[in-house]
mmCIF file with all atom_site columns, C-alpha atoms in Angstrom:
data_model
loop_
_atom_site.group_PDB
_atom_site.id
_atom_site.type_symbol
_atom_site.label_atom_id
_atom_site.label_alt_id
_atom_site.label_comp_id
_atom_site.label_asym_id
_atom_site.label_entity_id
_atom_site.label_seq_id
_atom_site.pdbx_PDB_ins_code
_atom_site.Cartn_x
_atom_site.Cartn_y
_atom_site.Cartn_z
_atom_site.occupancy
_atom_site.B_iso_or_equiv
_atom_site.pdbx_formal_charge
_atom_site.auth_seq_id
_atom_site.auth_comp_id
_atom_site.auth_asym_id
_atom_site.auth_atom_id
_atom_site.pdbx_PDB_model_num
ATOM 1   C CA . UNK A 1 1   ? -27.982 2.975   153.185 1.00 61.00 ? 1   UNK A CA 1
ATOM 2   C CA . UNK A 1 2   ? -31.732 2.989   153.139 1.00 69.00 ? 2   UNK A CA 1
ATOM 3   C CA . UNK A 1 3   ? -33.282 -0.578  152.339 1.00 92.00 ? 3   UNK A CA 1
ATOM 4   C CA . UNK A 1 4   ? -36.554 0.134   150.974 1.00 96.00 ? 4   UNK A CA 1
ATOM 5   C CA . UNK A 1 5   ? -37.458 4.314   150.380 1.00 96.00 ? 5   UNK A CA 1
ATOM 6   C CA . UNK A 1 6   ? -40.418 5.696   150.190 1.00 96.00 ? 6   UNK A CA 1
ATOM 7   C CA . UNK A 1 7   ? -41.521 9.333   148.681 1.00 96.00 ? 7   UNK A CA 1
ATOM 8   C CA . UNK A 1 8   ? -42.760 11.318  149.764 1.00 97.00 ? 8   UNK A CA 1
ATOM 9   C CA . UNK A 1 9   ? -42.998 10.879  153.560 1.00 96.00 ? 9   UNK A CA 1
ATOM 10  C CA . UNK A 1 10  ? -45.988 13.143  153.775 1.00 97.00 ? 10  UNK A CA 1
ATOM 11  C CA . UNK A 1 11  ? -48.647 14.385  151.368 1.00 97.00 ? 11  UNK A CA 1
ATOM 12  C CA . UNK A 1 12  ? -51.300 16.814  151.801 1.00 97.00 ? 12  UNK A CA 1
ATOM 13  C CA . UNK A 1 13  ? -53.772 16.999  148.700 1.00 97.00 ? 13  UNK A CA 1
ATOM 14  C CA . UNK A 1 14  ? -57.568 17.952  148.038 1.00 97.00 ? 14  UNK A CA 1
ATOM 15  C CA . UNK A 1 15  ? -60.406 15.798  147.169 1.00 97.00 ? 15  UNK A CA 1
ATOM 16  C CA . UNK A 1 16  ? -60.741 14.983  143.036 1.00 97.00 ? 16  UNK A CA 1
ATOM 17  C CA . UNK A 1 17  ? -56.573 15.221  142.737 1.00 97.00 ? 17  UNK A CA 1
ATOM 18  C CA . UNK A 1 18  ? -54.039 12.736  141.541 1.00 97.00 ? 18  UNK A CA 1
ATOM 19  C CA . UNK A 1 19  ? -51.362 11.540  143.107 1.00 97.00 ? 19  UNK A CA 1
ATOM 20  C CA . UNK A 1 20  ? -47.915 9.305   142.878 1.00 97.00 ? 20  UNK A CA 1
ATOM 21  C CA . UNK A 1 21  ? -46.137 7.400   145.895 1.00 98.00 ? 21  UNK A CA 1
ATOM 22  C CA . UNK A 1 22  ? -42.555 6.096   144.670 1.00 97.00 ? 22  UNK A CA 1
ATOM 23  C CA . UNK A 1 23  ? -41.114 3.008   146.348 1.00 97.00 ? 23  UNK A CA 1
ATOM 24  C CA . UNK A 1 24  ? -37.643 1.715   145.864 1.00 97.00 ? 24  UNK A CA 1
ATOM 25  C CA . UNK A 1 25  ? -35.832 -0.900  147.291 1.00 96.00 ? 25  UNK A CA 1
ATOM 26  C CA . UNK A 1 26  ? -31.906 -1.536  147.127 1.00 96.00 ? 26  UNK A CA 1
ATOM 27  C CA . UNK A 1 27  ? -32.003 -5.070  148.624 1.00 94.00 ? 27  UNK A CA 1
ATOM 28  C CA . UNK A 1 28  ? -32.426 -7.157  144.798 1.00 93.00 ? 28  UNK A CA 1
ATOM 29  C CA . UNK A 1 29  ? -35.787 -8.691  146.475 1.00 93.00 ? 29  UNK A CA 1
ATOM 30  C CA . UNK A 1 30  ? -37.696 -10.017 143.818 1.00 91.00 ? 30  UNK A CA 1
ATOM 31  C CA . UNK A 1 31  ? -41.260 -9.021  145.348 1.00 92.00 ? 31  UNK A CA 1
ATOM 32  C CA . UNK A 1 32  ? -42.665 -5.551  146.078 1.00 94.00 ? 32  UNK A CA 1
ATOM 33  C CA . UNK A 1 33  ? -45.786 -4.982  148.047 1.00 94.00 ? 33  UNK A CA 1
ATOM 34  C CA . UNK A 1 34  ? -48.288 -1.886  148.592 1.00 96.00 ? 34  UNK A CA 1
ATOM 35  C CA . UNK A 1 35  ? -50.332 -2.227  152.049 1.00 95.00 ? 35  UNK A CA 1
ATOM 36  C CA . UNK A 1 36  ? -52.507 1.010   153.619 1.00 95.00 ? 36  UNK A CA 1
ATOM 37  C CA . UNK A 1 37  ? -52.646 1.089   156.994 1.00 94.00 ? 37  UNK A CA 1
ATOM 38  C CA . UNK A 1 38  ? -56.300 2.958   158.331 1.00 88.00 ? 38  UNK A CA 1
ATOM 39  C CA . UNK A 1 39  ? -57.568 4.625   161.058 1.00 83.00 ? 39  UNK A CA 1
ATOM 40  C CA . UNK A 1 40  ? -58.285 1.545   162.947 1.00 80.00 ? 40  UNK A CA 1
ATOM 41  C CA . UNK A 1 41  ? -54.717 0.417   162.554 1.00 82.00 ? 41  UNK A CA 1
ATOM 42  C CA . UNK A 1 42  ? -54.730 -2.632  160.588 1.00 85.00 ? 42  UNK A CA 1
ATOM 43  C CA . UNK A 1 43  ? -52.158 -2.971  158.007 1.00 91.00 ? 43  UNK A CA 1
ATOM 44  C CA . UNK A 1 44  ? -53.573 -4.480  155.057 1.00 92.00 ? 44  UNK A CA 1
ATOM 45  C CA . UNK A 1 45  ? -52.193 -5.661  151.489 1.00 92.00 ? 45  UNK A CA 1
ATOM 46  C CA . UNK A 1 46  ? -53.582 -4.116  148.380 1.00 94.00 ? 46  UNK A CA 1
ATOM 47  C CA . UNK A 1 47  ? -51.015 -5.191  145.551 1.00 92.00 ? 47  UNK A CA 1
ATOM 48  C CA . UNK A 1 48  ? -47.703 -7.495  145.315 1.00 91.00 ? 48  UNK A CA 1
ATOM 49  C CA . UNK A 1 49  ? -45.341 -7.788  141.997 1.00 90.00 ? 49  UNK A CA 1
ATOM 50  C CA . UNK A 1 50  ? -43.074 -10.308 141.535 1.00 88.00 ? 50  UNK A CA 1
ATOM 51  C CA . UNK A 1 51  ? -40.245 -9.338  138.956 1.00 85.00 ? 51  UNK A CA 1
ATOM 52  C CA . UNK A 1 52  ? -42.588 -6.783  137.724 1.00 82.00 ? 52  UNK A CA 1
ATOM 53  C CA . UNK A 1 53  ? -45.876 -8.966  137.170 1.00 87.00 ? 53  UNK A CA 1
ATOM 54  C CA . UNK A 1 54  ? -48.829 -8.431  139.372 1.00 88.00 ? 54  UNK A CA 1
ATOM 55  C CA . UNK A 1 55  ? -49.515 -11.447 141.328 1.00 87.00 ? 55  UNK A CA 1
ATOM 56  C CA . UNK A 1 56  ? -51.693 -9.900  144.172 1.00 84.00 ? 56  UNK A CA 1
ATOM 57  C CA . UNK A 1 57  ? -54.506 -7.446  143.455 1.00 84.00 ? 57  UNK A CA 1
ATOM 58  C CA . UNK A 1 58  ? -56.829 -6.940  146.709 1.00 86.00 ? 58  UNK A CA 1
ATOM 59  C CA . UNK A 1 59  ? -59.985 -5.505  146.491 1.00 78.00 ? 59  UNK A CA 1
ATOM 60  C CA . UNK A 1 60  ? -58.892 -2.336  146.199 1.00 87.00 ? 60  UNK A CA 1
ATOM 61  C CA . UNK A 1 61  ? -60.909 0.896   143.826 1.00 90.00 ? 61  UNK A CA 1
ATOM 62  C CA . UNK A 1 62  ? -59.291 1.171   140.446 1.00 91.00 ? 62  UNK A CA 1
ATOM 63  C CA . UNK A 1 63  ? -58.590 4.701   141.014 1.00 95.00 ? 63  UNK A CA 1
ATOM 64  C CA . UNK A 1 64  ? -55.371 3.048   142.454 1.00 95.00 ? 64  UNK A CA 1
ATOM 65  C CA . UNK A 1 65  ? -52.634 1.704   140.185 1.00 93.00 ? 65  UNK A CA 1
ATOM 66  C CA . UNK A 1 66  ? -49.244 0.029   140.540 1.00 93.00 ? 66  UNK A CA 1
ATOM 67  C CA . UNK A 1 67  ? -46.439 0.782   138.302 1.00 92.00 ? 67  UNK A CA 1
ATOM 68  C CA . UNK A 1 68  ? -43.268 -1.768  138.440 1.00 92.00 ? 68  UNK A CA 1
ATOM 69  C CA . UNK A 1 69  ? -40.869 0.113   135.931 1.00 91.00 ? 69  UNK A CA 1
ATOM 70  C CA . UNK A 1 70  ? -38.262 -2.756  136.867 1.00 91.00 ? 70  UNK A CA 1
ATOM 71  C CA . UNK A 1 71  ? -38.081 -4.786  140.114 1.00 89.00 ? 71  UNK A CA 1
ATOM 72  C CA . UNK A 1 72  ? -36.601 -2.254  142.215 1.00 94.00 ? 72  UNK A CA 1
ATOM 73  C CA . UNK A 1 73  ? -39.267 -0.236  141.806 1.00 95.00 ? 73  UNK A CA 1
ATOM 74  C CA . UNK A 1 74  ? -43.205 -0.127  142.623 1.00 95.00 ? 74  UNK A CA 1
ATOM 75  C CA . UNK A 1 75  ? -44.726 3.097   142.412 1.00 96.00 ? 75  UNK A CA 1
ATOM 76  C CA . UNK A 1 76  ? -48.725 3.835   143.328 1.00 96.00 ? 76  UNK A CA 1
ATOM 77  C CA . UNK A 1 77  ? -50.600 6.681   141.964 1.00 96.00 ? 77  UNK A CA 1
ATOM 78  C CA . UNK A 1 78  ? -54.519 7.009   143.011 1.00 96.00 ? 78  UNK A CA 1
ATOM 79  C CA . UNK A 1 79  ? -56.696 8.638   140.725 1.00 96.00 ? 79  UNK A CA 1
ATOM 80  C CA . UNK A 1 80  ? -59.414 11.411  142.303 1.00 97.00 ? 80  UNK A CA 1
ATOM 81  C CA . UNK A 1 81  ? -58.430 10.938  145.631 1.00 97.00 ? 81  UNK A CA 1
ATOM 82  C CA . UNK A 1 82  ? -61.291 10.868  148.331 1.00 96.00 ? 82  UNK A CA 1
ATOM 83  C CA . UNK A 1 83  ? -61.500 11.349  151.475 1.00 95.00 ? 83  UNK A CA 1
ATOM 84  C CA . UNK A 1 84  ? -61.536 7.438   152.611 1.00 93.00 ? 84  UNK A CA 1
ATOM 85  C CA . UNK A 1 85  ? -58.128 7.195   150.879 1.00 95.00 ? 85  UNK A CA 1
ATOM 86  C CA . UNK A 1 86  ? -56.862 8.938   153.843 1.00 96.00 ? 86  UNK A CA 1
ATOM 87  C CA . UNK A 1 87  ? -54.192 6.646   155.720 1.00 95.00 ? 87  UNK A CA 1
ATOM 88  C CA . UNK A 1 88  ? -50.130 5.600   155.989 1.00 96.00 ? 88  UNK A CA 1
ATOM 89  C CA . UNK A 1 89  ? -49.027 3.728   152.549 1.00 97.00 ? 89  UNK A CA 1
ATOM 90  C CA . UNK A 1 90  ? -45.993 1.680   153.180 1.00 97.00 ? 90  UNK A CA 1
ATOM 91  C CA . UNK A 1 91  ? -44.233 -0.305  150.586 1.00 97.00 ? 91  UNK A CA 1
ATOM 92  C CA . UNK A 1 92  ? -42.421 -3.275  151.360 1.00 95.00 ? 92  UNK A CA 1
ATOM 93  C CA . UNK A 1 93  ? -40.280 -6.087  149.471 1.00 95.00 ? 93  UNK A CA 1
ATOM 94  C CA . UNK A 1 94  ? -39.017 -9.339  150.239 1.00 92.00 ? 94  UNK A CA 1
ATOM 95  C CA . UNK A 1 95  ? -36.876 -12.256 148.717 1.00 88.00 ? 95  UNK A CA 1
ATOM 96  C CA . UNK A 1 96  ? -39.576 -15.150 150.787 1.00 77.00 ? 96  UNK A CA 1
ATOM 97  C CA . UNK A 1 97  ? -43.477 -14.350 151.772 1.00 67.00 ? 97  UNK A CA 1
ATOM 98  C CA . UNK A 1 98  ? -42.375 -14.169 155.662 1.00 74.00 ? 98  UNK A CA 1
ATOM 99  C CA . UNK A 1 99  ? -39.326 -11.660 156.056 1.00 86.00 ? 99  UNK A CA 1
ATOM 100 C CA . UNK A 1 100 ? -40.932 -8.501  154.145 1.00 91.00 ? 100 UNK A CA 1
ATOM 101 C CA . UNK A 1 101 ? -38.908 -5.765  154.673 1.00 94.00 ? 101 UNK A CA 1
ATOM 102 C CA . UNK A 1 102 ? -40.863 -1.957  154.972 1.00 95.00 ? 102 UNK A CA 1
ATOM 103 C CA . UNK A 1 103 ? -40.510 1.235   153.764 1.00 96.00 ? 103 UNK A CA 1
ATOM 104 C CA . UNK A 1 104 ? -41.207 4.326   156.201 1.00 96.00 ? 104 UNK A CA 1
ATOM 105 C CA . UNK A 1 105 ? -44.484 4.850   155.416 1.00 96.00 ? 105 UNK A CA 1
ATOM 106 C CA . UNK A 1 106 ? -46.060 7.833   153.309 1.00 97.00 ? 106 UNK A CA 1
ATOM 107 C CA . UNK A 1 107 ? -48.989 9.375   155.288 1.00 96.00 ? 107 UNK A CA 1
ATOM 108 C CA . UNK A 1 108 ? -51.905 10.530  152.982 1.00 97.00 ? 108 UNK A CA 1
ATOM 109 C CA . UNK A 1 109 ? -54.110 13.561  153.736 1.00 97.00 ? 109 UNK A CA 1
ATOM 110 C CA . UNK A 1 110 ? -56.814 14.206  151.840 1.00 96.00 ? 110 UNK A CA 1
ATOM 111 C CA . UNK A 1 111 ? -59.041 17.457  152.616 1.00 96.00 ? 111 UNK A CA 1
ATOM 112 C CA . UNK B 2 1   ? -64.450 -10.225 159.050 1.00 68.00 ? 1   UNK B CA 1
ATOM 113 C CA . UNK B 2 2   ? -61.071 -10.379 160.345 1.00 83.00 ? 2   UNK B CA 1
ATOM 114 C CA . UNK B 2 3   ? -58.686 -12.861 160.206 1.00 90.00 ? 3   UNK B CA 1
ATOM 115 C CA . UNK B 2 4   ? -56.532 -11.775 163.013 1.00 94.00 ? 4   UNK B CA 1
ATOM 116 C CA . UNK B 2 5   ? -57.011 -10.315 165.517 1.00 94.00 ? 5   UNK B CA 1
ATOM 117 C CA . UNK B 2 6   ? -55.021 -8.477  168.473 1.00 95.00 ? 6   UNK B CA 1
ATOM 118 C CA . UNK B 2 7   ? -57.103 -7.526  171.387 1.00 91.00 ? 7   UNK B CA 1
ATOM 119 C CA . UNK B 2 8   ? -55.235 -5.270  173.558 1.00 94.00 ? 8   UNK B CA 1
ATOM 120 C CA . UNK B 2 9   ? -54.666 -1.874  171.784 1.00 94.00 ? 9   UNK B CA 1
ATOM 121 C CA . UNK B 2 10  ? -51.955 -0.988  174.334 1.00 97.00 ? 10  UNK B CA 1
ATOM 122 C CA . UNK B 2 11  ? -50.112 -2.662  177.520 1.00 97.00 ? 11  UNK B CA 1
ATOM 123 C CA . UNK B 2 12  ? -47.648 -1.222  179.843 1.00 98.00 ? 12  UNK B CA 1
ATOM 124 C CA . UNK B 2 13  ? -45.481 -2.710  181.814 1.00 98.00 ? 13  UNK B CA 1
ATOM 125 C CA . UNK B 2 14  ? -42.349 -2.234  184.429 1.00 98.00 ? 14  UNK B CA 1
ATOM 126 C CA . UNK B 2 15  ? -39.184 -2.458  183.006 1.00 98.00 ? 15  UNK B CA 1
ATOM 127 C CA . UNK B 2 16  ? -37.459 -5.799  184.007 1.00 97.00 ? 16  UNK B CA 1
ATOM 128 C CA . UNK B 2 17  ? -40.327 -7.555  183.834 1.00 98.00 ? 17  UNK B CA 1
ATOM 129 C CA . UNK B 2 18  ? -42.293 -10.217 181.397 1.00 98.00 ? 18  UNK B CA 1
ATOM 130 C CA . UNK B 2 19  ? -43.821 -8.691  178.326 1.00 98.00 ? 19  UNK B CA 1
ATOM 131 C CA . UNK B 2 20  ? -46.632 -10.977 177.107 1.00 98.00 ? 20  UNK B CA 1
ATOM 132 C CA . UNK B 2 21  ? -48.668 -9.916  173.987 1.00 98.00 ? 21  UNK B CA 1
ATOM 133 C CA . UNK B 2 22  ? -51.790 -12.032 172.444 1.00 98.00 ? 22  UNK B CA 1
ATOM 134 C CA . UNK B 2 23  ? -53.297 -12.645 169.066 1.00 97.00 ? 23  UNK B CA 1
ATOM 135 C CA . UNK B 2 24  ? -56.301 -14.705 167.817 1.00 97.00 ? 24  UNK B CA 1
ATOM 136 C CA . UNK B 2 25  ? -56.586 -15.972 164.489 1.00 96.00 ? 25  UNK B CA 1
ATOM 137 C CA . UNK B 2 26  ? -60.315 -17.550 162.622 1.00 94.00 ? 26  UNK B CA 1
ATOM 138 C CA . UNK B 2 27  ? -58.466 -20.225 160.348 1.00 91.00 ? 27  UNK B CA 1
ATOM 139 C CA . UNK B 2 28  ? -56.927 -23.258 161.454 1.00 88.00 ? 28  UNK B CA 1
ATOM 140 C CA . UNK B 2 29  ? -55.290 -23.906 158.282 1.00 89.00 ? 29  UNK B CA 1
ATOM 141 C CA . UNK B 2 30  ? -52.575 -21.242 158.436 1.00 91.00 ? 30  UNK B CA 1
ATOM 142 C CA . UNK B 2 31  ? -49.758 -22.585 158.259 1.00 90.00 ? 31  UNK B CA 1
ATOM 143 C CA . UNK B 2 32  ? -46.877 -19.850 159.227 1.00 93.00 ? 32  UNK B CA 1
ATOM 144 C CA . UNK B 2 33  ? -46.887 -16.913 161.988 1.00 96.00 ? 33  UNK B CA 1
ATOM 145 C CA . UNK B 2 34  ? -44.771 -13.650 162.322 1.00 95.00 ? 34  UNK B CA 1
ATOM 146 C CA . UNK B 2 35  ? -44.497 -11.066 164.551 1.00 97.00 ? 35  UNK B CA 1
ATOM 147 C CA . UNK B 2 36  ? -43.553 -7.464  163.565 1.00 97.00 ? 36  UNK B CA 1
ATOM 148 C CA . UNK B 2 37  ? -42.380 -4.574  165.656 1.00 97.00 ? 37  UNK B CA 1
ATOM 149 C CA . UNK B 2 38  ? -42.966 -1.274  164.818 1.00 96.00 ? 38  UNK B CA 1
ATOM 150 C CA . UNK B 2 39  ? -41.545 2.339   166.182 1.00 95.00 ? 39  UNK B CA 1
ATOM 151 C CA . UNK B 2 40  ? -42.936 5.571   165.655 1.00 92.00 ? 40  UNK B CA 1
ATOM 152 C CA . UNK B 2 41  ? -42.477 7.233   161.598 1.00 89.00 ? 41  UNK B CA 1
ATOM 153 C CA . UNK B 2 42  ? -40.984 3.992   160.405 1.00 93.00 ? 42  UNK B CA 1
ATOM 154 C CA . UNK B 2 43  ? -42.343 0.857   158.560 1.00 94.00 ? 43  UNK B CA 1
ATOM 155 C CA . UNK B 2 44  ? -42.774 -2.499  160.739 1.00 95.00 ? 44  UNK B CA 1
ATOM 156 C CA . UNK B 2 45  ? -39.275 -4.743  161.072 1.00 95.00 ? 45  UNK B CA 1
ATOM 157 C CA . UNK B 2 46  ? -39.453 -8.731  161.127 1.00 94.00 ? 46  UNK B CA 1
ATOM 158 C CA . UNK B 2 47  ? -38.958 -10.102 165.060 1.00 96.00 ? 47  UNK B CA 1
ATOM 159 C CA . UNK B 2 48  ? -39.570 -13.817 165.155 1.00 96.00 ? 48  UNK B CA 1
ATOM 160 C CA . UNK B 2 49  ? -41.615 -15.670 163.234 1.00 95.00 ? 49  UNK B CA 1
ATOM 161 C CA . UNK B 2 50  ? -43.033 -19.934 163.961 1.00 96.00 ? 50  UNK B CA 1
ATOM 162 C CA . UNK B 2 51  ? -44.189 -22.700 162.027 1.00 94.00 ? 51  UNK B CA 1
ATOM 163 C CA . UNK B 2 52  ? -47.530 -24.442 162.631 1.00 93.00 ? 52  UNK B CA 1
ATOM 164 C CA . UNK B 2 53  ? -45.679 -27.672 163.035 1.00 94.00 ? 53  UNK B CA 1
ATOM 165 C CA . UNK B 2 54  ? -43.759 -26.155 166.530 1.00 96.00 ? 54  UNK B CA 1
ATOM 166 C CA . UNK B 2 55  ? -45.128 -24.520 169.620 1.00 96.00 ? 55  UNK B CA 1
ATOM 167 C CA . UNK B 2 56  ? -42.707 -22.956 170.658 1.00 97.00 ? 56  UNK B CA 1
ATOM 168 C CA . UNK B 2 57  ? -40.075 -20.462 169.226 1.00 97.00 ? 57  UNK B CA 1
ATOM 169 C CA . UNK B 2 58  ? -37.102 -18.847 170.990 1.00 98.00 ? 58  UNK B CA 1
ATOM 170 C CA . UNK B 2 59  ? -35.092 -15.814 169.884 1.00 97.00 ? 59  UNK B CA 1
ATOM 171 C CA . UNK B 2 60  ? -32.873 -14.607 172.828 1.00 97.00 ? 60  UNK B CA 1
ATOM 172 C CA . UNK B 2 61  ? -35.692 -12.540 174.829 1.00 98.00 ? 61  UNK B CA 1
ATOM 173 C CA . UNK B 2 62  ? -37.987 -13.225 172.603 1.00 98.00 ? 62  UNK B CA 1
ATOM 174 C CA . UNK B 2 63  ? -40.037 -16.305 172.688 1.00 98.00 ? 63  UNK B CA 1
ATOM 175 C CA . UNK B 2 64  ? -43.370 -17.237 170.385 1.00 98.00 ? 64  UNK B CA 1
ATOM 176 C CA . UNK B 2 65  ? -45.801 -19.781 171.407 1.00 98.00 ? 65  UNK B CA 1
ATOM 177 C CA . UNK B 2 66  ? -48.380 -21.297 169.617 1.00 97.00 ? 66  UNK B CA 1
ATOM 178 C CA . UNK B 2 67  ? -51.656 -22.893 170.902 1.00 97.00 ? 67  UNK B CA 1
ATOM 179 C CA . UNK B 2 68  ? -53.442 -24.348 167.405 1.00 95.00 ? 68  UNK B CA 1
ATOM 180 C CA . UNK B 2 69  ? -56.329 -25.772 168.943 1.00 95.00 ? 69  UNK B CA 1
ATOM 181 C CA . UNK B 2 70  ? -56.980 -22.359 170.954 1.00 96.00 ? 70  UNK B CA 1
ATOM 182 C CA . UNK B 2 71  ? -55.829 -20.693 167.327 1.00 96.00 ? 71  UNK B CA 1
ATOM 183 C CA . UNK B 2 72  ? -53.489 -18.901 169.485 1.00 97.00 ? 72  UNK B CA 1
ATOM 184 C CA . UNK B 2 73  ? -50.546 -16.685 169.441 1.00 97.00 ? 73  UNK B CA 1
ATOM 185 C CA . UNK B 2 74  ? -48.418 -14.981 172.179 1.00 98.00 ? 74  UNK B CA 1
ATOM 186 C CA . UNK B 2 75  ? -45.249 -13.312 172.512 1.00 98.00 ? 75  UNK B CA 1
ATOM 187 C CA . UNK B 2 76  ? -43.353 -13.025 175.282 1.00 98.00 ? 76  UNK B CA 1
ATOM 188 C CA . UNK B 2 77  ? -40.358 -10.740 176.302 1.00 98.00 ? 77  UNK B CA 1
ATOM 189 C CA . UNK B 2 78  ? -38.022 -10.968 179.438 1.00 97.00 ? 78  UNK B CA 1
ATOM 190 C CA . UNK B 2 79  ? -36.742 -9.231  180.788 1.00 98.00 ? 79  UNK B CA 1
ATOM 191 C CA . UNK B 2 80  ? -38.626 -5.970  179.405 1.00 98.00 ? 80  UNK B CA 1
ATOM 192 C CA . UNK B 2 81  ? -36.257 -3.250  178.127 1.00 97.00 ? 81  UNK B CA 1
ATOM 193 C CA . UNK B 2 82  ? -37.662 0.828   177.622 1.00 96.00 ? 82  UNK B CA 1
ATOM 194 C CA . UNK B 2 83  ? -35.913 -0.191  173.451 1.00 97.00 ? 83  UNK B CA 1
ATOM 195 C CA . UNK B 2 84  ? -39.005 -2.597  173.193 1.00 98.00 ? 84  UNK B CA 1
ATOM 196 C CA . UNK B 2 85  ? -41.698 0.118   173.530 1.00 98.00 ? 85  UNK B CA 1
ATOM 197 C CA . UNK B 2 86  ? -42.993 -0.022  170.166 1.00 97.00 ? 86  UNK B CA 1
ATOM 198 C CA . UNK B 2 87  ? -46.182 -1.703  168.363 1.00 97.00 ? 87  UNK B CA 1
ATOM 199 C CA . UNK B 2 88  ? -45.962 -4.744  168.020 1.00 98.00 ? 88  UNK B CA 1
ATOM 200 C CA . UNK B 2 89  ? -48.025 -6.955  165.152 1.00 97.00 ? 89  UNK B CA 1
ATOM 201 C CA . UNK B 2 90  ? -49.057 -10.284 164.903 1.00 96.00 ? 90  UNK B CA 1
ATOM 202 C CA . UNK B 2 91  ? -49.129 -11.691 161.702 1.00 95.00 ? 91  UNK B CA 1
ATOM 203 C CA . UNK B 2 92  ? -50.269 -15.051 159.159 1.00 94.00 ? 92  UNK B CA 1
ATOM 204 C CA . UNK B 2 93  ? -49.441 -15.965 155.924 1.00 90.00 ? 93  UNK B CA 1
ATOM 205 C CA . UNK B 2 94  ? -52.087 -16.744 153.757 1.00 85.00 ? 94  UNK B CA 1
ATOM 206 C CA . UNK B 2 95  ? -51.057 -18.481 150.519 1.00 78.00 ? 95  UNK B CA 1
ATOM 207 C CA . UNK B 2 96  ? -47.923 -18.021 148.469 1.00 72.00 ? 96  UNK B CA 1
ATOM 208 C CA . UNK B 2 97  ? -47.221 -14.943 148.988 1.00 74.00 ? 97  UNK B CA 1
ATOM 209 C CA . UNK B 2 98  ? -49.325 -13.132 151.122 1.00 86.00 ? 98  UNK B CA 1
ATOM 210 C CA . UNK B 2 99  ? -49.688 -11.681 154.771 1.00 90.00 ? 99  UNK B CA 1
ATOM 211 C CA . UNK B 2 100 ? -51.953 -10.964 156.855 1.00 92.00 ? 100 UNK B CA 1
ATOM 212 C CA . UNK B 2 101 ? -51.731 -8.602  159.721 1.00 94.00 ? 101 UNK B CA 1
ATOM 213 C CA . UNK B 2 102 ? -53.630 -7.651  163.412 1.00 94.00 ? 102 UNK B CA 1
ATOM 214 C CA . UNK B 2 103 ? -54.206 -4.128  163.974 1.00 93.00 ? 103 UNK B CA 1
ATOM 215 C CA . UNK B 2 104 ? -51.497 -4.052  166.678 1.00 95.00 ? 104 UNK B CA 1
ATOM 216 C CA . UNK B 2 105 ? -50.212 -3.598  170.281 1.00 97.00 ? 105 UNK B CA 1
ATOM 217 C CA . UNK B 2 106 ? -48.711 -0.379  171.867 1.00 97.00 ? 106 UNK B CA 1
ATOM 218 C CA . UNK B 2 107 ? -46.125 -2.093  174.388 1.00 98.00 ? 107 UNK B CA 1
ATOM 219 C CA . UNK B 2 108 ? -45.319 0.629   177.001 1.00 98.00 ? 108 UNK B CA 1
ATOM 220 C CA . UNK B 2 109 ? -42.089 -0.053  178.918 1.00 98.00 ? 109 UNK B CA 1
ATOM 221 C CA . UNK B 2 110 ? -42.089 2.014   181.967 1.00 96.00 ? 110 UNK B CA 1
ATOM 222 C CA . UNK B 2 111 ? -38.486 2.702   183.746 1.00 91.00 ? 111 UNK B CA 1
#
């Protein structure tokens, strides 16, 4: 039984589109993070909820925005996508700061 | 300006043998280090973490040590198995709930 999901697992889109990652996590964490992962590899936060509040908001475009619905779920959508937005998303939750646990990772074309 | 940093993209080494991988950090107050593995098409998984207030953490082949005044990080594994080939991150927490991440190691292990 999958611990923290992620859809999709690959998306292909055009500059100036919008588009939805869903995240969803079965393991009654409290906290749900966003992090993007770039071309030079480093993994890097850009939002974390805690029981559906925003308590982390990196400096990160507004085109992006997280949607909590409830706890077990964080959802991203990105607003006219660019090219730059180009990456792996992965969600990940956790109970404490230190354990997180991570999604598979959704990777992001944009052409 | 990054906060942590992991030096060697990639290391390979003979199966059997002692894995050792490296990280730098900038910010002596960090309190709290992790270390992440990750395989190919899924999200990072929590290995071993330490505590400023120890040098030295032990996990079965895993060990962590700490050198503050160097701001220092290593991991060491031994004996090397081909199952540890992977990417391995280093990792700090900054504040309540937040962490932040090197841009990796590729750990070869070579039969």
């Amino acid at each position: 039984d999958t611990a923290v999901s992620q859809t999709p697992k690959y998306l292909v889109t055009q500059m100036g589109n919008d588009k939805s990652i869903k995240c969803e996590q079965n393991l009654g964490h409290d906290t749900m993070y966003w992090y993007k992962q770039d071309s030079k590899k480093f993994l890097k936060i850009m939002f974390s909820y805690n029981n559906k509040e925003l308590i982390i908001n990196e400096t990160v475009p507004n085109r992006f925005s997280p949607k909590s619905p409830d706890k077990a779920h964080l959802n991203l959508h990105i607003n006219s996508l660019e090219l730059g937005d180009s990456a792996v998303y992965f969600c990940a939750s956790s109970q404490s700061p230190d354990t997180q646990y991570f999604g598979p990772g959704t990777r992001l074309t944009v052409l | 300006d990054q906060q942590v940093k992991q030096n060697s993209p990639s290391l390979s080494v003979q199966e059997g043998r002692i894995s050792i991988l490296n990280c730098d950090y900038t910010n002596s107050m960090f309190d709290y280090f992790l270390w992440y593995k990750k395989y190919p098409a899924e999200g990072p998984t929590f290995l071993i973490s330490i505590s400023s207030i120890k040098d030295k953490n032990e996990d079965g082949r895993f060990t962590v040590f700490l050198n503050k005044s160097a701001k220092h990080l290593s991991l060491h594994i031994v004996p090397s198995q081909p199952g540890d080939s992977a990417v391995y991150f280093c990792a700090v927490r900054q504040g309540a709930q937040k962490l932040v991440f090197g841009q990796g190691t590729r750990l070869t292990i070579n039969p």
